[in-house]
mmCIF file of C-alpha atoms in Angstrom:
data_model
loop_
_atom_site.group_PDB
_atom_site.id
_atom_site.type_symbol
_atom_site.label_atom_id
_atom_site.label_comp_id
_atom_site.label_asym_id
_atom_site.label_seq_id
_atom_site.Cartn_x
_atom_site.Cartn_y
_atom_site.Cartn_z
ATOM 1 C CA MET Y 19 234.448 266.486 233.542
ATOM 2 C CA LYS Y 20 235.289 263.182 235.278
ATOM 3 C CA PRO Y 21 236.171 260.227 233.004
ATOM 4 C CA ASP Y 22 233.710 257.916 234.794
ATOM 5 C CA ALA Y 23 230.822 260.276 234.029
ATOM 6 C CA LEU Y 24 231.792 260.314 230.356
ATOM 7 C CA ARG Y 25 232.276 256.618 229.748
ATOM 8 C CA GLY Y 26 228.569 255.869 229.473
ATOM 9 C CA HIS Y 27 228.213 258.544 226.810
ATOM 10 C CA LEU Y 28 231.403 257.897 224.872
ATOM 11 C CA ASP Y 29 229.707 255.909 222.083
ATOM 12 C CA ALA Y 30 227.168 258.686 221.497
ATOM 13 C CA LEU Y 31 229.877 261.369 221.573
ATOM 14 C CA LEU Y 32 231.926 259.456 219.005
ATOM 15 C CA LEU Y 33 228.919 258.933 216.736
ATOM 16 C CA ALA Y 34 228.142 262.659 216.921
ATOM 17 C CA THR Y 35 231.770 263.575 216.173
ATOM 18 C CA LEU Y 36 231.747 261.393 213.057
ATOM 19 C CA ASP Y 37 228.414 262.741 211.820
ATOM 20 C CA GLY Y 38 228.859 263.673 208.146
ATOM 21 C CA ARG Y 39 232.644 263.265 208.044
ATOM 22 C CA GLN Y 40 235.506 260.803 207.961
ATOM 23 C CA LEU Y 41 238.189 261.293 210.628
ATOM 24 C CA HIS Y 42 241.234 259.474 211.996
ATOM 25 C CA GLY Y 43 241.588 258.660 215.694
ATOM 26 C CA TYR Y 44 243.508 261.702 216.878
ATOM 27 C CA ALA Y 45 241.315 264.070 214.817
ATOM 28 C CA ILE Y 46 238.287 262.574 216.615
ATOM 29 C CA ILE Y 47 239.969 263.162 219.989
ATOM 30 C CA GLU Y 48 240.774 266.778 219.033
ATOM 31 C CA GLU Y 49 237.190 267.365 217.869
ATOM 32 C CA LEU Y 50 235.853 265.954 221.139
ATOM 33 C CA GLN Y 51 238.133 268.202 223.175
ATOM 34 C CA GLN Y 52 237.454 271.298 221.082
ATOM 35 C CA GLY Y 53 233.718 270.633 220.980
ATOM 36 C CA SER Y 54 233.616 270.511 224.762
ATOM 37 C CA GLY Y 55 235.860 273.537 225.222
ATOM 38 C CA GLY Y 56 238.475 271.219 226.764
ATOM 39 C CA ALA Y 57 236.072 269.934 229.430
ATOM 40 C CA LEU Y 58 236.163 266.308 228.230
ATOM 41 C CA ASP Y 59 238.958 264.780 230.251
ATOM 42 C CA LEU Y 60 239.043 261.159 229.121
ATOM 43 C CA PRO Y 61 242.237 259.094 228.680
ATOM 44 C CA THR Y 62 242.641 259.402 224.904
ATOM 45 C CA GLY Y 63 243.585 255.736 224.676
ATOM 46 C CA THR Y 64 240.040 254.704 225.568
ATOM 47 C CA VAL Y 65 238.745 256.188 222.303
ATOM 48 C CA TYR Y 66 240.326 253.455 220.129
ATOM 49 C CA PRO Y 67 238.663 250.442 221.790
ATOM 50 C CA ALA Y 68 235.391 252.399 221.735
ATOM 51 C CA LEU Y 69 235.774 252.942 217.970
ATOM 52 C CA ARG Y 70 236.387 249.207 217.523
ATOM 53 C CA ARG Y 71 233.270 248.468 219.556
ATOM 54 C CA LEU Y 72 231.224 250.775 217.298
ATOM 55 C CA GLU Y 73 232.732 249.041 214.289
ATOM 56 C CA ARG Y 74 231.753 245.654 215.692
ATOM 57 C CA ALA Y 75 228.216 246.916 216.177
ATOM 58 C CA GLY Y 76 228.163 247.970 212.505
ATOM 59 C CA HIS Y 77 227.781 251.673 213.370
ATOM 60 C CA VAL Y 78 231.176 252.711 212.024
ATOM 61 C CA THR Y 79 233.478 251.496 209.248
ATOM 62 C CA SER Y 80 237.200 252.077 209.078
ATOM 63 C CA ASP Y 81 239.786 252.174 206.317
ATOM 64 C CA TRP Y 82 243.484 252.757 206.133
ATOM 65 C CA SER Y 83 244.067 255.838 204.003
ATOM 66 C CA THR Y 84 246.756 258.472 203.541
ATOM 67 C CA VAL Y 85 246.000 261.671 205.442
ATOM 68 C CA GLY Y 86 248.517 264.538 205.405
ATOM 69 C CA GLY Y 87 251.163 262.271 203.907
ATOM 70 C CA ARG Y 88 250.748 259.608 206.626
ATOM 71 C CA LYS Y 89 248.888 256.319 206.536
ATOM 72 C CA ARG Y 90 245.972 256.546 208.968
ATOM 73 C CA ARG Y 91 243.005 254.475 209.985
ATOM 74 C CA THR Y 92 239.996 256.681 209.319
ATOM 75 C CA TYR Y 93 236.455 256.143 210.545
ATOM 76 C CA LYS Y 94 233.036 257.089 209.201
ATOM 77 C CA LEU Y 95 229.431 256.396 210.148
ATOM 78 C CA THR Y 96 227.420 253.690 208.441
ATOM 79 C CA GLN Y 97 223.674 254.023 207.825
ATOM 80 C CA ALA Y 98 223.092 251.981 210.981
ATOM 81 C CA GLY Y 99 225.423 254.426 212.761
ATOM 82 C CA GLN Y 100 223.338 257.367 211.511
ATOM 83 C CA ARG Y 101 220.214 255.716 212.866
ATOM 84 C CA ALA Y 102 221.949 254.977 216.177
ATOM 85 C CA LEU Y 103 223.014 258.637 216.419
ATOM 86 C CA LEU Y 104 219.423 259.801 215.847
ATOM 87 C CA ALA Y 105 218.251 257.429 218.578
ATOM 88 C CA GLU Y 106 221.015 258.643 220.951
ATOM 89 C CA ARG Y 107 220.100 262.284 220.313
ATOM 90 C CA SER Y 108 216.419 261.613 220.875
ATOM 91 C CA ALA Y 109 217.117 259.677 224.112
ATOM 92 C CA TRP Y 110 219.441 262.450 225.320
ATOM 93 C CA ARG Y 111 216.819 265.178 224.651
ATOM 94 C CA GLU Y 112 214.216 263.178 226.509
ATOM 95 C CA PHE Y 113 216.615 262.601 229.426
ATOM 96 C CA THR Y 114 217.689 266.244 229.714
ATOM 97 C CA THR Y 115 214.067 267.471 229.452
ATOM 98 C CA VAL Y 116 213.039 265.227 232.329
ATOM 99 C CA ILE Y 117 216.050 266.073 234.509
ATOM 100 C CA ASP Y 118 215.839 269.771 233.669
ATOM 101 C CA GLY Y 119 212.194 269.762 234.688
ATOM 102 C CA VAL Y 120 213.264 268.711 238.155
ATOM 103 C CA LEU Y 121 216.685 270.321 238.615
ATOM 104 C CA GLY Y 122 216.473 273.261 236.246
ATOM 105 C CA GLY Y 123 214.625 275.607 238.586
ATOM 106 C CA GLY Y 124 211.131 277.011 238.324
ATOM 107 C CA GLY Y 125 209.444 273.769 239.355
ATOM 108 C CA LYS Y 126 208.286 272.805 242.800
ATOM 109 C CA TRP Y 127 211.525 270.809 243.377
ATOM 110 C CA ALA Y 128 213.639 273.940 242.904
ATOM 111 C CA GLN Y 129 211.846 275.679 245.767
ATOM 112 C CA THR Y 130 212.647 273.011 248.363
ATOM 113 C CA MET N 14 266.247 257.305 220.697
ATOM 114 C CA GLY N 15 265.127 253.766 221.534
ATOM 115 C CA THR N 16 264.471 254.651 225.154
ATOM 116 C CA ASP N 17 262.183 257.668 224.828
ATOM 117 C CA VAL N 18 258.924 257.717 226.740
ATOM 118 C CA ILE N 19 256.753 256.838 223.705
ATOM 119 C CA ASP N 20 258.912 253.844 222.785
ATOM 120 C CA ARG N 21 258.819 252.593 226.369
ATOM 121 C CA TYR N 22 255.030 252.991 226.493
ATOM 122 C CA MET N 23 254.611 251.181 223.173
ATOM 123 C CA THR N 24 256.858 248.297 224.250
ATOM 124 C CA ASP N 25 255.020 247.937 227.540
ATOM 125 C CA LEU N 26 251.613 248.068 225.825
ATOM 126 C CA GLY N 27 252.640 245.607 223.100
ATOM 127 C CA SER N 28 253.958 243.093 225.632
ATOM 128 C CA ARG N 29 250.555 242.988 227.333
ATOM 129 C CA LEU N 30 248.490 242.235 224.200
ATOM 130 C CA GLN N 31 247.493 238.875 222.753
ATOM 131 C CA GLY N 32 245.404 238.204 219.668
ATOM 132 C CA SER N 33 245.595 238.106 215.892
ATOM 133 C CA LYS N 34 248.965 239.530 214.799
ATOM 134 C CA LYS N 35 247.298 241.857 212.297
ATOM 135 C CA GLN N 36 244.807 243.200 214.842
ATOM 136 C CA VAL N 37 247.570 243.816 217.405
ATOM 137 C CA ARG N 38 249.746 245.512 214.768
ATOM 138 C CA ASP N 39 246.838 247.733 213.637
ATOM 139 C CA LEU N 40 246.050 248.827 217.190
ATOM 140 C CA LEU N 41 249.695 249.551 217.982
ATOM 141 C CA THR N 42 250.199 251.483 214.725
ATOM 142 C CA GLU N 43 247.144 253.571 215.510
ATOM 143 C CA THR N 44 248.394 254.147 219.063
ATOM 144 C CA ARG N 45 251.823 255.269 217.917
ATOM 145 C CA ASP N 46 250.216 257.619 215.359
ATOM 146 C CA SER N 47 248.014 259.081 218.063
ATOM 147 C CA LEU N 48 250.956 259.614 220.438
ATOM 148 C CA HIS N 49 252.957 261.311 217.668
ATOM 149 C CA ASP N 50 249.999 263.542 216.789
ATOM 150 C CA ALA N 51 249.564 264.519 220.431
ATOM 151 C CA THR N 52 253.305 265.201 220.725
ATOM 152 C CA GLU N 53 253.177 267.484 217.678
ATOM 153 C CA ALA N 54 250.189 269.317 219.141
ATOM 154 C CA HIS N 55 252.072 269.898 222.404
ATOM 155 C CA LEU N 56 255.202 271.004 220.528
ATOM 156 C CA ASP N 57 253.039 273.582 218.712
ATOM 157 C CA ARG N 58 251.941 274.829 222.132
ATOM 158 C CA GLY N 59 255.574 275.477 223.020
ATOM 159 C CA LEU N 60 256.550 272.444 225.103
ATOM 160 C CA THR N 61 259.986 270.841 224.756
ATOM 161 C CA GLU N 62 260.165 267.545 222.860
ATOM 162 C CA GLN N 63 260.593 265.416 225.986
ATOM 163 C CA GLU N 64 257.839 267.270 227.820
ATOM 164 C CA ALA N 65 255.523 266.998 224.787
ATOM 165 C CA LYS N 66 256.074 263.240 224.592
ATOM 166 C CA ARG N 67 255.573 262.804 228.315
ATOM 167 C CA ARG N 68 252.288 264.749 228.181
ATOM 168 C CA ALA N 69 251.096 262.736 225.157
ATOM 169 C CA VAL N 70 251.697 259.460 227.012
ATOM 170 C CA GLU N 71 250.118 260.791 230.204
ATOM 171 C CA GLU N 72 246.970 261.858 228.344
ATOM 172 C CA PHE N 73 246.737 258.510 226.566
ATOM 173 C CA GLY N 74 246.133 256.773 229.877
ATOM 174 C CA PRO N 75 247.798 254.331 232.298
ATOM 175 C CA VAL N 76 249.247 251.473 230.264
ATOM 176 C CA LYS N 77 247.597 248.768 232.388
ATOM 177 C CA GLU N 78 244.129 250.302 231.978
ATOM 178 C CA ILE N 79 244.538 250.898 228.233
ATOM 179 C CA ALA N 80 246.018 247.420 227.657
ATOM 180 C CA ASN N 81 243.031 245.925 229.419
ATOM 181 C CA GLU N 82 240.563 247.732 227.136
ATOM 182 C CA TYR N 83 242.602 246.885 224.033
ATOM 183 C CA GLN N 84 242.851 243.236 225.083
ATOM 184 C CA ALA N 85 239.071 242.961 225.505
ATOM 185 C CA GLU N 86 238.631 244.180 221.901
ATOM 186 C CA LEU N 87 241.369 241.852 220.635
ATOM 187 C CA ALA N 88 239.774 238.916 222.451
ATOM 188 C CA VAL N 89 236.337 239.599 221.013
ATOM 189 C CA ALA N 90 237.834 240.009 217.516
ATOM 190 C CA TYR N 91 239.657 236.680 217.881
ATOM 191 C CA GLY N 92 236.450 235.058 219.137
ATOM 192 C CA THR N 93 234.513 236.426 216.156
ATOM 193 C CA ARG N 94 237.114 235.133 213.726
ATOM 194 C CA THR N 95 237.071 231.682 215.323
ATOM 195 C CA LEU N 96 233.272 231.511 215.252
ATOM 196 C CA ILE N 97 233.300 232.439 211.542
ATOM 197 C CA TRP N 98 235.754 229.592 210.895
ATOM 198 C CA LEU N 99 233.574 227.179 212.855
ATOM 199 C CA ALA N 100 230.396 228.271 211.061
ATOM 200 C CA ILE N 101 231.987 227.726 207.636
ATOM 201 C CA VAL N 102 234.447 224.864 208.092
ATOM 202 C CA LEU N 103 232.416 222.416 210.219
ATOM 203 C CA PRO N 104 229.514 221.836 207.800
ATOM 204 C CA LEU N 105 231.832 221.888 204.769
ATOM 205 C CA MET N 106 234.109 219.327 206.377
ATOM 206 C CA HIS N 107 231.188 217.083 207.269
ATOM 207 C CA MET N 108 229.668 217.340 203.778
ATOM 208 C CA ALA N 109 233.054 216.593 202.140
ATOM 209 C CA TRP N 110 233.552 213.547 204.360
ATOM 210 C CA GLU N 111 230.033 212.197 203.688
ATOM 211 C CA TYR N 112 230.338 212.832 199.952
ATOM 212 C CA GLY N 113 233.696 211.064 199.927
ATOM 213 C CA ARG N 114 232.257 208.118 201.826
ATOM 214 C CA MET N 115 229.299 207.760 199.439
ATOM 215 C CA LEU N 116 231.712 207.881 196.500
ATOM 216 C CA LEU N 117 234.386 205.537 197.829
ATOM 217 C CA VAL N 118 232.586 203.215 200.229
ATOM 218 C CA GLY N 119 228.879 203.535 199.437
ATOM 219 C CA PRO N 120 225.916 203.533 201.838
ATOM 220 C CA TRP N 121 226.408 201.805 205.197
ATOM 221 C CA GLN N 122 223.669 199.271 204.276
ATOM 222 C CA ASP N 123 226.030 197.833 201.678
ATOM 223 C CA PHE N 124 228.190 196.437 204.449
ATOM 224 C CA GLY N 125 225.928 193.444 204.765
ATOM 225 C CA THR N 126 224.339 193.244 208.219
ATOM 226 C CA MET N 127 222.367 196.263 209.438
ATOM 227 C CA PRO N 128 224.137 197.971 212.365
ATOM 228 C CA PRO N 129 222.339 197.957 215.751
ATOM 229 C CA ALA N 130 219.898 200.781 216.637
ATOM 230 C CA TRP N 131 222.241 202.386 219.193
ATOM 231 C CA TYR N 132 224.927 202.614 216.516
ATOM 232 C CA LEU N 133 222.523 204.324 214.111
ATOM 233 C CA PHE N 134 221.572 206.713 216.913
ATOM 234 C CA ILE N 135 225.250 207.676 217.461
ATOM 235 C CA ALA N 136 225.766 207.991 213.691
ATOM 236 C CA LYS N 137 222.710 210.254 213.384
ATOM 237 C CA ALA N 138 223.821 212.369 216.380
ATOM 238 C CA ASN N 139 227.303 212.689 214.898
ATOM 239 C CA ASP N 140 225.790 213.767 211.564
ATOM 240 C CA LEU N 141 223.929 216.515 213.390
ATOM 241 C CA THR N 142 226.802 217.839 215.551
ATOM 242 C CA SER N 143 228.597 219.753 212.788
ATOM 243 C CA GLY N 144 225.387 221.425 211.617
ATOM 244 C CA VAL N 145 224.293 222.281 215.153
ATOM 245 C CA ALA N 146 227.755 223.581 216.147
ATOM 246 C CA SER N 147 227.878 225.669 212.969
ATOM 247 C CA GLY N 148 224.374 227.023 213.629
ATOM 248 C CA VAL N 149 225.244 227.929 217.220
ATOM 249 C CA ALA N 150 228.370 229.743 215.984
ATOM 250 C CA LEU N 151 226.262 231.669 213.449
ATOM 251 C CA VAL N 152 223.671 232.670 216.061
ATOM 252 C CA ALA N 153 226.491 233.760 218.403
ATOM 253 C CA LEU N 154 227.952 235.917 215.622
ATOM 254 C CA VAL N 155 224.633 237.635 214.934
ATOM 255 C CA LEU N 156 223.913 238.159 218.652
ATOM 256 C CA GLY N 157 227.463 239.422 219.192
ATOM 257 C CA ARG N 158 226.872 242.148 216.615
ATOM 258 C CA ILE N 159 223.486 243.120 218.040
ATOM 259 C CA LEU N 160 224.771 243.144 221.622
ATOM 260 C CA ALA N 161 228.147 244.759 220.849
ATOM 261 C CA ARG N 162 227.221 248.060 222.537
ATOM 262 C CA LYS N 163 224.828 246.682 225.129
ATOM 263 C CA TYR N 164 227.146 244.292 226.962
ATOM 264 C CA ASP N 165 230.634 244.546 228.385
ATOM 265 C CA THR N 166 233.276 243.636 225.800
ATOM 266 C CA LYS N 167 235.098 241.394 228.292
ATOM 267 C CA LEU N 168 231.925 239.382 228.899
ATOM 268 C CA LEU N 169 231.255 239.030 225.144
ATOM 269 C CA ALA N 170 234.842 237.861 224.577
ATOM 270 C CA LYS N 171 234.492 235.190 227.256
ATOM 271 C CA LEU N 172 231.123 234.083 225.856
ATOM 272 C CA ALA N 173 232.507 233.825 222.305
ATOM 273 C CA ALA N 174 235.457 231.763 223.553
ATOM 274 C CA SER N 175 233.204 229.478 225.598
ATOM 275 C CA ILE N 176 230.853 228.893 222.654
ATOM 276 C CA ALA N 177 233.831 228.134 220.373
ATOM 277 C CA ILE N 178 235.267 225.644 222.905
ATOM 278 C CA LEU N 179 231.853 224.021 223.372
ATOM 279 C CA ALA N 180 231.207 223.772 219.607
ATOM 280 C CA VAL N 181 234.571 222.139 218.907
ATOM 281 C CA GLY N 182 234.153 219.907 221.963
ATOM 282 C CA VAL N 183 230.790 218.614 220.757
ATOM 283 C CA VAL N 184 232.132 217.876 217.256
ATOM 284 C CA LEU N 185 235.186 216.184 218.756
ATOM 285 C CA LEU N 186 232.973 214.082 221.015
ATOM 286 C CA GLY N 187 230.695 213.137 218.092
ATOM 287 C CA ASN N 188 233.658 211.996 215.988
ATOM 288 C CA ALA N 189 235.269 210.098 218.857
ATOM 289 C CA ALA N 190 231.920 208.425 219.639
ATOM 290 C CA ILE N 191 231.327 207.225 216.076
ATOM 291 C CA ILE N 192 234.889 205.882 215.790
ATOM 292 C CA ALA N 193 234.573 204.040 219.134
ATOM 293 C CA ALA N 194 231.129 202.712 218.155
ATOM 294 C CA THR N 195 232.368 201.553 214.728
ATOM 295 C CA ALA N 196 235.360 199.853 216.348
ATOM 296 C CA HIS N 197 232.971 198.070 218.711
ATOM 297 C CA VAL N 198 230.564 196.928 215.970
ATOM 298 C CA ASP N 199 233.117 196.028 213.302
ATOM 299 C CA ALA N 200 236.687 197.316 213.701
ATOM 300 C CA SER N 201 237.586 196.301 210.131
ATOM 301 C CA ARG N 202 235.281 199.036 208.799
ATOM 302 C CA LEU N 203 237.669 201.662 210.158
ATOM 303 C CA MET N 204 240.425 200.521 207.804
ATOM 304 C CA GLN N 205 238.288 199.384 204.871
ATOM 305 C CA SER N 206 239.250 202.227 202.566
ATOM 306 C CA LEU N 207 242.642 203.942 202.563
ATOM 307 C CA PRO N 208 241.315 207.186 200.975
ATOM 308 C CA MET N 209 238.613 207.347 203.680
ATOM 309 C CA SER N 210 241.223 206.760 206.386
ATOM 310 C CA ILE N 211 243.180 209.688 204.956
ATOM 311 C CA ALA N 212 239.965 211.779 204.827
ATOM 312 C CA SER N 213 239.316 210.922 208.496
ATOM 313 C CA LEU N 214 242.854 211.932 209.392
ATOM 314 C CA ILE N 215 242.361 215.275 207.609
ATOM 315 C CA THR N 216 239.036 215.721 209.453
ATOM 316 C CA TRP N 217 240.764 215.151 212.790
ATOM 317 C CA THR N 218 243.576 217.535 211.870
ATOM 318 C CA VAL N 219 241.014 220.254 211.067
ATOM 319 C CA ILE N 220 239.092 219.613 214.306
ATOM 320 C CA VAL N 221 242.288 219.774 216.370
ATOM 321 C CA ARG N 222 243.289 222.992 214.560
ATOM 322 C CA LEU N 223 239.867 224.509 215.325
ATOM 323 C CA GLY N 224 240.271 223.320 218.917
ATOM 324 C CA LEU N 225 243.600 225.143 219.188
ATOM 325 C CA LEU N 226 241.985 228.304 217.784
ATOM 326 C CA ALA N 227 239.189 228.023 220.350
ATOM 327 C CA ARG N 228 241.694 227.492 223.164
ATOM 328 C CA ARG N 229 243.630 230.598 222.094
ATOM 329 C CA CYS N 230 240.321 232.488 222.077
ATOM 330 C CA LEU N 231 239.849 231.551 225.715
ATOM 331 C CA SER N 232 243.414 232.509 226.537
ATOM 332 C CA CYS N 233 242.908 235.953 224.891
ATOM 333 C CA ALA N 234 239.634 236.444 226.767
ATOM 334 C CA THR N 235 240.881 235.375 230.182
ATOM 335 C CA ILE N 236 244.027 237.517 230.366
ATOM 336 C CA VAL N 237 241.695 240.544 230.519
ATOM 337 C CA ALA N 238 241.466 241.677 234.142
#
């Protein structure tokens, strides 16, 4: 998948990746890649500024902690982040329902 | 070992960043960790060490593009820090100066003749500048948090820097105006109390320091392409 197509959804993807767990930067990148079956092809360096942006918005908090014997900055969702994730999921469902109604086949648009 | 591809990438990236030393160090530490993790992952997949490092750097992204995104975050963080300083220091400084004046010099009416109306207007405006500048900084901080995901980071960084420059500029202008006005009405008042002269000097030092912070904010925000 093209990086430009992903950028607009990066915040939501990061929030979803952090749902219910605390991860460091590279673990988040691995989860994103594994979760997409390797289809997410974003420069990994863009994830860190995006995490800072989410932190600034109060959706994520970070802490330096020792993971696997190394000191890492780990991230987790805040309550505001949980609410933002719910809103992102709801908006995404609404969006895909609308688009699928037109592009998904079966409707009058699919016949033309 | 000092010339491997990760070291070269890190040096290049580090040389392009400007901001709080701690923030830059944190970002670079995180970057190096990420590149080492990616290298280990590629080594596990059977690549040679050099190839694994090269792939890790390649996947991380072109240094110019990544530095640009990092710099935008550093600039906004520096802007936020400066606005916090302005919101706290300006009213405290003004209150300390006024309290000191009341204690050491007393109310202005005690000087004998009542100053002209235009002087009182400048004095009142100067009294308000610190509070207004502090309030504007606070509002900018709150809006910055609300708008963090809605607006481009580069734009927010430039806005924060502009507000900081404007806030310090207004306070500077207010202080310069009251000093010029006092000198015009009765220059001897400026030197009437040594402790108050020292307090004024401290006030100016703080304002200049805040001005330098605000200028660095702008510099951090404007090196972003």
